[in-house]
mmCIF file with all atom_site columns, C-alpha atoms in Angstrom:
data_model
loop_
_atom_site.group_PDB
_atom_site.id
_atom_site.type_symbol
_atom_site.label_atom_id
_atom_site.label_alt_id
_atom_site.label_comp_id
_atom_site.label_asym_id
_atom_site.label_entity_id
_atom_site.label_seq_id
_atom_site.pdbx_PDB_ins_code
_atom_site.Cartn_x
_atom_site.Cartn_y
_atom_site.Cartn_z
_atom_site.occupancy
_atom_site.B_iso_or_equiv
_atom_site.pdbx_formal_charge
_atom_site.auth_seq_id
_atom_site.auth_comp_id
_atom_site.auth_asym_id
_atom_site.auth_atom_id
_atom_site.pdbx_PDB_model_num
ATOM 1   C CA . UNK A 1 1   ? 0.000   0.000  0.000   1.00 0.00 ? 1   UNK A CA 1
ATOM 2   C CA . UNK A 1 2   ? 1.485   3.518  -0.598  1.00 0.00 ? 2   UNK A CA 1
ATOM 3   C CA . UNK A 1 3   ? 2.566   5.649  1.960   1.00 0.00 ? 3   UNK A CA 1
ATOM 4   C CA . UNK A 1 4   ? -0.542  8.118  1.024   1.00 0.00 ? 4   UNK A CA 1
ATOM 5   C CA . UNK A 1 5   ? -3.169  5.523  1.311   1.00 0.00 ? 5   UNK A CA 1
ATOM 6   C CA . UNK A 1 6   ? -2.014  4.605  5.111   1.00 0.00 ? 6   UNK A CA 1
ATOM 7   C CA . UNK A 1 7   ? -1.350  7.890  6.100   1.00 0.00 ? 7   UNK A CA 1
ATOM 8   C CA . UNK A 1 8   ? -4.571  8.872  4.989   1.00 0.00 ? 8   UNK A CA 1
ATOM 9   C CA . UNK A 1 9   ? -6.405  6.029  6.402   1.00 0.00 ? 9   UNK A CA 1
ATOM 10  C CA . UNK A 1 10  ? -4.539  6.310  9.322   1.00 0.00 ? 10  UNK A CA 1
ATOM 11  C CA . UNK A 1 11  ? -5.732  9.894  9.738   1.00 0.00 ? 11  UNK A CA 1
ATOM 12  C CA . UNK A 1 12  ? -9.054  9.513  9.054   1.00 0.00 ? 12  UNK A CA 1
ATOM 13  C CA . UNK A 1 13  ? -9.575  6.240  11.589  1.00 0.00 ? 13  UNK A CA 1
ATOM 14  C CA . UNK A 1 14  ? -7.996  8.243  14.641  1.00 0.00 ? 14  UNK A CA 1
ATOM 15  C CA . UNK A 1 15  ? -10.342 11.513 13.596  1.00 0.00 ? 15  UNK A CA 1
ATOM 16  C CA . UNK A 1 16  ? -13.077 9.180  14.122  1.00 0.00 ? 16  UNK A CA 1
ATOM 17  C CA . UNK A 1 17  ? -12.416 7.242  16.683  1.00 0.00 ? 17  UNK A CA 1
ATOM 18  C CA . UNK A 1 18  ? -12.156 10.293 18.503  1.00 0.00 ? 18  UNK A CA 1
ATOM 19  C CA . UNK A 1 19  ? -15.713 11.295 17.262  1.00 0.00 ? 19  UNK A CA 1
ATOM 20  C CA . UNK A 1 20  ? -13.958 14.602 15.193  1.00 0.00 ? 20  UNK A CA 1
ATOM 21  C CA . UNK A 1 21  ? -15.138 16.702 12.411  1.00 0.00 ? 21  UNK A CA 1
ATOM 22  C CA . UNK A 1 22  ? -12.842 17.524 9.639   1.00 0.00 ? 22  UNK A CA 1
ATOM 23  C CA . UNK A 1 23  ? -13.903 21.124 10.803  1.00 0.00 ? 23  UNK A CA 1
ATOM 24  C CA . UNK A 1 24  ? -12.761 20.204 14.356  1.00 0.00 ? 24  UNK A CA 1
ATOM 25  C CA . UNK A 1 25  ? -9.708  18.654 13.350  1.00 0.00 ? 25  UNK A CA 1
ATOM 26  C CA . UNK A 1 26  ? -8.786  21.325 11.359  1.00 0.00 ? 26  UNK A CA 1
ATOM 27  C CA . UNK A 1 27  ? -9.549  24.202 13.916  1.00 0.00 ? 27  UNK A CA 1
ATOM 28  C CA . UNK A 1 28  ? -7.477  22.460 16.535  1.00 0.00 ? 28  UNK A CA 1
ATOM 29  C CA . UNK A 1 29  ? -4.167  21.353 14.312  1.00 0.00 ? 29  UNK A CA 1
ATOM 30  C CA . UNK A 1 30  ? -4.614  24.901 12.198  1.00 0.00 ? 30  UNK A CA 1
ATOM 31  C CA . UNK A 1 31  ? -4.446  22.834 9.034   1.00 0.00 ? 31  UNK A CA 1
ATOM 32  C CA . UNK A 1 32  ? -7.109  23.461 6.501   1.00 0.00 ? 32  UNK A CA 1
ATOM 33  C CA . UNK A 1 33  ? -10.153 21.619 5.958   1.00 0.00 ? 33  UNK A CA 1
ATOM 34  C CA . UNK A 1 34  ? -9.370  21.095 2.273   1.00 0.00 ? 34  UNK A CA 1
ATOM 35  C CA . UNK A 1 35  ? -5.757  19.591 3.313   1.00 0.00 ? 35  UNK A CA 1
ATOM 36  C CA . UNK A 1 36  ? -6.748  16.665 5.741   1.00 0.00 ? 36  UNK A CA 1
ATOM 37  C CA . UNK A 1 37  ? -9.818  15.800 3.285   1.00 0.00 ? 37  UNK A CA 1
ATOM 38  C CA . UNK A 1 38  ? -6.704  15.640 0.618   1.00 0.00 ? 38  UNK A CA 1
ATOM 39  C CA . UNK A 1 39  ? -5.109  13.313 3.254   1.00 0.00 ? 39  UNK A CA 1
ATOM 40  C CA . UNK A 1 40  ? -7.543  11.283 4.041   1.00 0.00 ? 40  UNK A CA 1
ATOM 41  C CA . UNK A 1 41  ? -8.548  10.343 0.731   1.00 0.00 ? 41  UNK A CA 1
ATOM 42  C CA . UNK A 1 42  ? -4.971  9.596  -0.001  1.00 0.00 ? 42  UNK A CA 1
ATOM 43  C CA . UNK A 1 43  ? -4.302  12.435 -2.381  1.00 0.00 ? 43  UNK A CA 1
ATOM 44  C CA . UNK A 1 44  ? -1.591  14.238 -0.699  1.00 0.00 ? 44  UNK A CA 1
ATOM 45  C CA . UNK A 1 45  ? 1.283   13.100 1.829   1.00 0.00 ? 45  UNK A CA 1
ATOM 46  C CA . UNK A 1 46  ? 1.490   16.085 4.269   1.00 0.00 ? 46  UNK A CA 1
ATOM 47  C CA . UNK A 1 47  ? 4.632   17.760 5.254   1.00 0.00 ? 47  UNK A CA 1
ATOM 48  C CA . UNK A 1 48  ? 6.740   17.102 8.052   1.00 0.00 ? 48  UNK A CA 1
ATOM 49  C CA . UNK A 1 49  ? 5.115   20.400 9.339   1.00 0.00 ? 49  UNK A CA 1
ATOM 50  C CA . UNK A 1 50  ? 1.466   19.424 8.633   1.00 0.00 ? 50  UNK A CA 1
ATOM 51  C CA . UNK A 1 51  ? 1.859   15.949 9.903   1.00 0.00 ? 51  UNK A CA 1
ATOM 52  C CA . UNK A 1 52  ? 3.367   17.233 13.146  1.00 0.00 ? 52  UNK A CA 1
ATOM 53  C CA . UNK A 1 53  ? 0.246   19.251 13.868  1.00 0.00 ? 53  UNK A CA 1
ATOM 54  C CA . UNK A 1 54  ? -2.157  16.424 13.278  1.00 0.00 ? 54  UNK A CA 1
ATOM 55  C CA . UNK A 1 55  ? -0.385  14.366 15.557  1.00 0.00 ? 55  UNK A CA 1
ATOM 56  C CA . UNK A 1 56  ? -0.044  16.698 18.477  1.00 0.00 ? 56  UNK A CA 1
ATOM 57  C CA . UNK A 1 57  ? -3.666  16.945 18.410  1.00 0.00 ? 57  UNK A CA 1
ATOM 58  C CA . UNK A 1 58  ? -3.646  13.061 18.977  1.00 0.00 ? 58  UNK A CA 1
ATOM 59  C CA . UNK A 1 59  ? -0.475  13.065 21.411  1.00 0.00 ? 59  UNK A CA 1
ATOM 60  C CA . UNK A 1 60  ? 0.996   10.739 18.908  1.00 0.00 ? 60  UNK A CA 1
ATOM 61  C CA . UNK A 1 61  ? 4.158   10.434 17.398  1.00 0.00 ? 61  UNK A CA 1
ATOM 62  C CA . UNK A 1 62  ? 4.253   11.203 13.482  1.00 0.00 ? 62  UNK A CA 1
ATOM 63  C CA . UNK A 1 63  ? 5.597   7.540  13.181  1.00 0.00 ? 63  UNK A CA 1
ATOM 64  C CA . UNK A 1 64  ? 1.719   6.715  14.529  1.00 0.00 ? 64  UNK A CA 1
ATOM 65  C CA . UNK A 1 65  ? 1.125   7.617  10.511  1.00 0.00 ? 65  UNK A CA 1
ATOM 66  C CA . UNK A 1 66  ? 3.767   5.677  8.597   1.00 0.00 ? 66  UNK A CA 1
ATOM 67  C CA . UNK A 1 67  ? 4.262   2.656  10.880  1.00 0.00 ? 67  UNK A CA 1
ATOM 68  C CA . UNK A 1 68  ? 2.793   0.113  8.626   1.00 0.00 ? 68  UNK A CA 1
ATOM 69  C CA . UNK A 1 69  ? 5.012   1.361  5.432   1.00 0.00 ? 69  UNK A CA 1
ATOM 70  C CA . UNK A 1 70  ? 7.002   -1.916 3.847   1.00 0.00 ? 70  UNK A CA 1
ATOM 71  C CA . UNK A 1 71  ? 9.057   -0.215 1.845   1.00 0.00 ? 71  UNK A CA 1
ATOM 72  C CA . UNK A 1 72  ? 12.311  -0.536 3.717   1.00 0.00 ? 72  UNK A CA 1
ATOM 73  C CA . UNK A 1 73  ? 14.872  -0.123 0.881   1.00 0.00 ? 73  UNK A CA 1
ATOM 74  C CA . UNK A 1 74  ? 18.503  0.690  1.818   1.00 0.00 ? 74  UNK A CA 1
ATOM 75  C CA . UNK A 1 75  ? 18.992  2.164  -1.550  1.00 0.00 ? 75  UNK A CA 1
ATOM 76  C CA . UNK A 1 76  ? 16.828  4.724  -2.808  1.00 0.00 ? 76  UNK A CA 1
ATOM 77  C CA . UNK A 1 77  ? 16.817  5.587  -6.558  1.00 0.00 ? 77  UNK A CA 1
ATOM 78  C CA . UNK A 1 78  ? 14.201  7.855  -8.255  1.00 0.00 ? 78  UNK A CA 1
ATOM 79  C CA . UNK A 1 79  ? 14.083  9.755  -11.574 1.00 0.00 ? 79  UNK A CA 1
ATOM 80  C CA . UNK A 1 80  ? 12.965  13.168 -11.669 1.00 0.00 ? 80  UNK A CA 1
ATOM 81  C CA . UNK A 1 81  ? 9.089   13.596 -12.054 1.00 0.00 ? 81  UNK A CA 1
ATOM 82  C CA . UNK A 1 82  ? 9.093   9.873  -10.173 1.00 0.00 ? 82  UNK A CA 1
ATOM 83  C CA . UNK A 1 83  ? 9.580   11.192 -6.485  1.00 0.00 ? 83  UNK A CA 1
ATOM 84  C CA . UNK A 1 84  ? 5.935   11.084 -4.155  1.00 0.00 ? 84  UNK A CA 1
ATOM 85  C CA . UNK A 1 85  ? 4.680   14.584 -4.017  1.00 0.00 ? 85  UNK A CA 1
ATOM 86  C CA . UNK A 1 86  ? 3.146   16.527 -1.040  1.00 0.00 ? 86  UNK A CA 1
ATOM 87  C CA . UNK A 1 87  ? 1.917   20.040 -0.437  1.00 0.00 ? 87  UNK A CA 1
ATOM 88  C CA . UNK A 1 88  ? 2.414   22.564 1.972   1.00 0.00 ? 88  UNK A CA 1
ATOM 89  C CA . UNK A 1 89  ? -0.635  23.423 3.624   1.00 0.00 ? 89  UNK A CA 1
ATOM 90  C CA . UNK A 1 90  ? -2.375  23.840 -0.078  1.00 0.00 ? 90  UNK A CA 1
ATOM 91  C CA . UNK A 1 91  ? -0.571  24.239 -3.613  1.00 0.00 ? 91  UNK A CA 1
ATOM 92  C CA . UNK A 1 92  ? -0.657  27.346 -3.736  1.00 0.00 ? 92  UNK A CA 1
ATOM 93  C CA . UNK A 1 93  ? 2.370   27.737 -0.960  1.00 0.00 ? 93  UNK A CA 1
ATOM 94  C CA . UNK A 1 94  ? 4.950   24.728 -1.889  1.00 0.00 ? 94  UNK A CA 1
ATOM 95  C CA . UNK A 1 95  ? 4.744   21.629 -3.244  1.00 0.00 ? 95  UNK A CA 1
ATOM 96  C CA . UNK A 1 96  ? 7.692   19.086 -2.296  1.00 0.00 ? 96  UNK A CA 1
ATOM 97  C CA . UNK A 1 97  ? 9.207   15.827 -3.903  1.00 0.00 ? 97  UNK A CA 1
ATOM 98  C CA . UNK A 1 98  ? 10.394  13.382 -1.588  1.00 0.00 ? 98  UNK A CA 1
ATOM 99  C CA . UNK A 1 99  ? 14.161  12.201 -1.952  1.00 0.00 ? 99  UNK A CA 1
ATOM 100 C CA . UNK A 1 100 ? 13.540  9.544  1.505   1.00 0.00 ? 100 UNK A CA 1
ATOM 101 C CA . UNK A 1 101 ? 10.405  8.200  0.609   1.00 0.00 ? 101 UNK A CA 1
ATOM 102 C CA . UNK A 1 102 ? 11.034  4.524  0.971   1.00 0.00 ? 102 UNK A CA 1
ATOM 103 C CA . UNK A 1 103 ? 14.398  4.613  2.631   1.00 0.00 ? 103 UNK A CA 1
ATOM 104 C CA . UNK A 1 104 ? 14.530  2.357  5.563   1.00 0.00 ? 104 UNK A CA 1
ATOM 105 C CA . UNK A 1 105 ? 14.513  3.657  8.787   1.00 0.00 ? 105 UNK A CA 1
ATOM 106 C CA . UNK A 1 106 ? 16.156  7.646  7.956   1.00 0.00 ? 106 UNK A CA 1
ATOM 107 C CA . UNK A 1 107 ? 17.096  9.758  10.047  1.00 0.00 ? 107 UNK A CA 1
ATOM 108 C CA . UNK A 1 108 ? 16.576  12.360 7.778   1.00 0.00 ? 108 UNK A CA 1
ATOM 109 C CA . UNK A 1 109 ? 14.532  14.034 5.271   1.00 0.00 ? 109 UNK A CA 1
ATOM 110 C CA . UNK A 1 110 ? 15.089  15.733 2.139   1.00 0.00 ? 110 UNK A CA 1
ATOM 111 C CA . UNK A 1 111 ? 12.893  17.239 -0.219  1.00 0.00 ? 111 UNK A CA 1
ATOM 112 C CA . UNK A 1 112 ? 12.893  19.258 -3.716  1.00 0.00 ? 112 UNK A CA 1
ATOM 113 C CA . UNK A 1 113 ? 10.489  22.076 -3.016  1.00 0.00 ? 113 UNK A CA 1
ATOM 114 C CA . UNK A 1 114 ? 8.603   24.228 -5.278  1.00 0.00 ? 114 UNK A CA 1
ATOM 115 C CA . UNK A 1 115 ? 7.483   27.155 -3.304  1.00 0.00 ? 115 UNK A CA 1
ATOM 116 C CA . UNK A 1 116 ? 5.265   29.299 -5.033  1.00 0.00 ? 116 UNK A CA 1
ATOM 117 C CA . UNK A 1 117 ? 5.272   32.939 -5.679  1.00 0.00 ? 117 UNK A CA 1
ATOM 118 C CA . UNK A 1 118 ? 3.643   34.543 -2.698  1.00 0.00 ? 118 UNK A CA 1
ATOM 119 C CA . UNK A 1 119 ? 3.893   31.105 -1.268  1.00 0.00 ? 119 UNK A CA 1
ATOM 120 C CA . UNK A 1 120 ? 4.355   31.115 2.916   1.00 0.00 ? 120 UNK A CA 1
ATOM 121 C CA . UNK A 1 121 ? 4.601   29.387 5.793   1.00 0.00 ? 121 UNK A CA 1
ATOM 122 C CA . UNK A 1 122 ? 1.636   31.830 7.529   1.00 0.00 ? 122 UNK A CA 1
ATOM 123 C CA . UNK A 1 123 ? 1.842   34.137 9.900   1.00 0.00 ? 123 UNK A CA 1
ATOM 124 C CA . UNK A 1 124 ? 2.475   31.988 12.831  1.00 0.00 ? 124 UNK A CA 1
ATOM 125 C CA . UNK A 1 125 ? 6.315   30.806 13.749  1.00 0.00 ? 125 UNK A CA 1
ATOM 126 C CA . UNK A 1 126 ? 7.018   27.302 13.622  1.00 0.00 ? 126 UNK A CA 1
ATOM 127 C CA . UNK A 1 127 ? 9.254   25.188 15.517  1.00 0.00 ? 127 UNK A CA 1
ATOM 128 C CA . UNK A 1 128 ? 10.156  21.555 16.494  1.00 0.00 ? 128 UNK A CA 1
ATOM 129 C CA . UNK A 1 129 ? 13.173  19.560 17.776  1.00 0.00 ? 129 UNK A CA 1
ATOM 130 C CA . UNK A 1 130 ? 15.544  19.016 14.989  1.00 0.00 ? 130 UNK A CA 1
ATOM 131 C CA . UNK A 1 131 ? 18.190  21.034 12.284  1.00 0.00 ? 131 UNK A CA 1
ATOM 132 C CA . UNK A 1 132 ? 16.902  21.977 9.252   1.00 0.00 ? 132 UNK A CA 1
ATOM 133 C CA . UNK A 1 133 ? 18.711  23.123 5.935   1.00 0.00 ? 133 UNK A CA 1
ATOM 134 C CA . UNK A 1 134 ? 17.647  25.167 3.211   1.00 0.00 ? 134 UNK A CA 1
ATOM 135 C CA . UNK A 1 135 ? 19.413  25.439 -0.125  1.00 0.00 ? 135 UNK A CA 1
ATOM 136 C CA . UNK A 1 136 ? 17.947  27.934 -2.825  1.00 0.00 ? 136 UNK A CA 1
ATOM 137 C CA . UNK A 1 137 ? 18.383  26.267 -6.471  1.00 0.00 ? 137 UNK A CA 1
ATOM 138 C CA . UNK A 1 138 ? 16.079  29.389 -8.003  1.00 0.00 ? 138 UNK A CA 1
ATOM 139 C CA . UNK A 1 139 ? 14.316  32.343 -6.824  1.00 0.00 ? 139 UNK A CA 1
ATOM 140 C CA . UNK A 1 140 ? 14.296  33.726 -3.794  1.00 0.00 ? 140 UNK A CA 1
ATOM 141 C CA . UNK A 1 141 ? 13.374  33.117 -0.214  1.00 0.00 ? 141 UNK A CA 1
ATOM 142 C CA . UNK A 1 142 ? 13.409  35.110 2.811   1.00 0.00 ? 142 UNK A CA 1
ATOM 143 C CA . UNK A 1 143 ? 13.710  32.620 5.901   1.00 0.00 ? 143 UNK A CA 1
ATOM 144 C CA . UNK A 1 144 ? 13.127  34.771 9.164   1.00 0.00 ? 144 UNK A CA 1
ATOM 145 C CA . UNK A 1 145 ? 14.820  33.147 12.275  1.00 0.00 ? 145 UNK A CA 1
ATOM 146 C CA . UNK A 1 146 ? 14.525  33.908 16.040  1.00 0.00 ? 146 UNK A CA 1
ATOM 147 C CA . UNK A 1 147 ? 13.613  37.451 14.540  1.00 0.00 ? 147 UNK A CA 1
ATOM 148 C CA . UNK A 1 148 ? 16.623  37.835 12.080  1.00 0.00 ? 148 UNK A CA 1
ATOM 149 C CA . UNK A 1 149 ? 15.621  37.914 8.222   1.00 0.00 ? 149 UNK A CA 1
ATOM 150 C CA . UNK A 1 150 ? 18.255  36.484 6.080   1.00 0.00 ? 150 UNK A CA 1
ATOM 151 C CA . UNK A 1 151 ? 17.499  36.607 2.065   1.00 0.00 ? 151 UNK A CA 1
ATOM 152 C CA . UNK A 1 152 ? 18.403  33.518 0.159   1.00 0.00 ? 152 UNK A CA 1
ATOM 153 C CA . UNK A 1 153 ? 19.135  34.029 -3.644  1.00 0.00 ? 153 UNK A CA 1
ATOM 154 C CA . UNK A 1 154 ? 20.300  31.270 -6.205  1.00 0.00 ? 154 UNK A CA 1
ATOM 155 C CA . UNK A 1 155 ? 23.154  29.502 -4.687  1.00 0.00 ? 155 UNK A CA 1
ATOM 156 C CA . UNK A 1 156 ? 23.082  30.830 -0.894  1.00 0.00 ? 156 UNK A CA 1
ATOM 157 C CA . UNK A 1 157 ? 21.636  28.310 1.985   1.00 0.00 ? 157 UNK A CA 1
ATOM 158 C CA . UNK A 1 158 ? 20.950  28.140 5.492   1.00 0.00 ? 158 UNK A CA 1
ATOM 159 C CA . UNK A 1 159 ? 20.952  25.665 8.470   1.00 0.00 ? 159 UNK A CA 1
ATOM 160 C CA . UNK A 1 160 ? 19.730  26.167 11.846  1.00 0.00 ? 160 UNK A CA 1
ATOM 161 C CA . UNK A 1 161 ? 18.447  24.616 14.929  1.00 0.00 ? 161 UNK A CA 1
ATOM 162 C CA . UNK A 1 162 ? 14.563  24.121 14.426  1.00 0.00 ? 162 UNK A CA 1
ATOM 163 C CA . UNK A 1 163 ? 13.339  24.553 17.940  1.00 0.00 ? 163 UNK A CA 1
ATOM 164 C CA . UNK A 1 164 ? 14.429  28.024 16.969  1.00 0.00 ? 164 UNK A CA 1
ATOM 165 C CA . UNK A 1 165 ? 11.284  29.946 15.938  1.00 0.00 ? 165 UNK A CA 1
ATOM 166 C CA . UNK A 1 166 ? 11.175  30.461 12.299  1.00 0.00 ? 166 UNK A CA 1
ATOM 167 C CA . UNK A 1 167 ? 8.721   30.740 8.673   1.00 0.00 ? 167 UNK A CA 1
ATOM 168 C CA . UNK A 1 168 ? 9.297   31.494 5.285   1.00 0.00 ? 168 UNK A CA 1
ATOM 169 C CA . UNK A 1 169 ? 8.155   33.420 2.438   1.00 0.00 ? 169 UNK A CA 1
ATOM 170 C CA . UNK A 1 170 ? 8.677   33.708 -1.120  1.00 0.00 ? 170 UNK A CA 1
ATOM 171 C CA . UNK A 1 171 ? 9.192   37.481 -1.895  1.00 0.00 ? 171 UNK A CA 1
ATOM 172 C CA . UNK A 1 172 ? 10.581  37.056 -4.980  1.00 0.00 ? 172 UNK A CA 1
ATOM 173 C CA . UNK A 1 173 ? 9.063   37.560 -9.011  1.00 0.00 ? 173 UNK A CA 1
ATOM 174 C CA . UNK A 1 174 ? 8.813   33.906 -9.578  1.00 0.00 ? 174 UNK A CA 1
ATOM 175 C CA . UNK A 1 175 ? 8.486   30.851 -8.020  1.00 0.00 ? 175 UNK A CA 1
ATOM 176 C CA . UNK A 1 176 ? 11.411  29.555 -6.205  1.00 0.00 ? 176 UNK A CA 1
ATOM 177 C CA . UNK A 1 177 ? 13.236  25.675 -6.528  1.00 0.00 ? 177 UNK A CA 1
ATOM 178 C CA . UNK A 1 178 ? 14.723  25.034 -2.785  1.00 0.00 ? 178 UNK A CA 1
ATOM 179 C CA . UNK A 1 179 ? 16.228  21.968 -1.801  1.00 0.00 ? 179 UNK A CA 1
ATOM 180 C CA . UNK A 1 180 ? 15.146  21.241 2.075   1.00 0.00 ? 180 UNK A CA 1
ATOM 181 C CA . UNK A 1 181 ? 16.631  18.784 4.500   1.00 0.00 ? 181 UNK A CA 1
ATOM 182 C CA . UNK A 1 182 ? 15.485  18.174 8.362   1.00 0.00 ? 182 UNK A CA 1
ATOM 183 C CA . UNK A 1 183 ? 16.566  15.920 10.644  1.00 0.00 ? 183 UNK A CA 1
ATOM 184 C CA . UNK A 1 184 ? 16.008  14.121 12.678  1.00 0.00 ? 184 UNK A CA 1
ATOM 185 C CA . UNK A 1 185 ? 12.902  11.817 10.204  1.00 0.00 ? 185 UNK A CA 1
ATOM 186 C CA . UNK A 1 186 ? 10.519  11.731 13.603  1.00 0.00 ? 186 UNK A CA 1
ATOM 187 C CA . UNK A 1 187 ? 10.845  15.463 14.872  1.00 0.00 ? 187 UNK A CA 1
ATOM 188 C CA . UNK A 1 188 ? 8.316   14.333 17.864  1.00 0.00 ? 188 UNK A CA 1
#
């Protein structure tokens, strides 16, 4: 089964078992109503971001969601266009391909982003245990960091501690190509 069919049907069995809306769910992990119906029907595979916040609301770990994934490959090749997709939030903020998907056990994970023009994290800060890094391939990105803004161009990057509060936004004229990295995988 693929990782967005069990995440998905993962999320939706806990949502009910707990006798929650979609509307309830989505007001108490502040992820839209559109994005878990995505998940749930096994559309979408949520960020590490998105998945964090359903999970809180659960008290679970975001390894709750993925536990019953069989692909456990120690090598990990994918063509471009071949890698599973996910959104941020909705499409119109970042879309990501996956280099870990399938990789046994990592303690890391990667991802070719797409953030869109305009495209943000939203106004609130994030933060979780981890590092992140963020390399800009195109466009630009400003990443603002314990209340330091740093622009990232073509070619410049960034790493930092990710209990550190922090967001994004694409301020640039087009849409920007990012490669982003966090670690640890399970960042609950």
């Amino acid at each position: 089964m693929k990782i967005k069919k069990i995440v998905g049907k993962k999320l939706k069995n806990i949502r009910l078992k707990r006798d929650l809306t979609i509307q309830e769910l989505a007001e108490r992990s502040k992820v839209s109503s559109n994005m878990i119906s995505r998940i749930e029907r096994g559309l979408t595979i949520p960020s590490v971001e998105i998945l964090m916040k359903l999970a809180a609301v659960f008290d679970k770990s975001i390894n709750y969601f993925v536990e019953e994934v069989t692909t456990t490959n120690e090598i990990v090749y994918t063509s471009s266009g071949q890698r599973d997709k996910t959104v941020y939030d909705d499409e119109h903020n970042m879309q990501t391909e996956s280099f870990t998907s399938g990789l046994r056990d990592p303690q890391f994970m990667s991802f070719y982003c797409t953030v869109k023009k305009g495209g943000t994290s939203g106004s609130q800060k994030m933060y979780h245990p981890g590092d992140e890094l963020i390399y800009v391939l195109e466009g630009t990105l400003e990443i603002t960091i314990a209340g330091e803004r740093y622009l990232l161009r073509p070619g410049d990057s960034i790493s930092f501690k990710s209990h550190l509060p922090h967001r994004w936004d694409n301020i640039g004229e087009q849409d920007a190509k990012v490669i982003w990295t966090l670690s640890p995988f399970t960042t609950i």
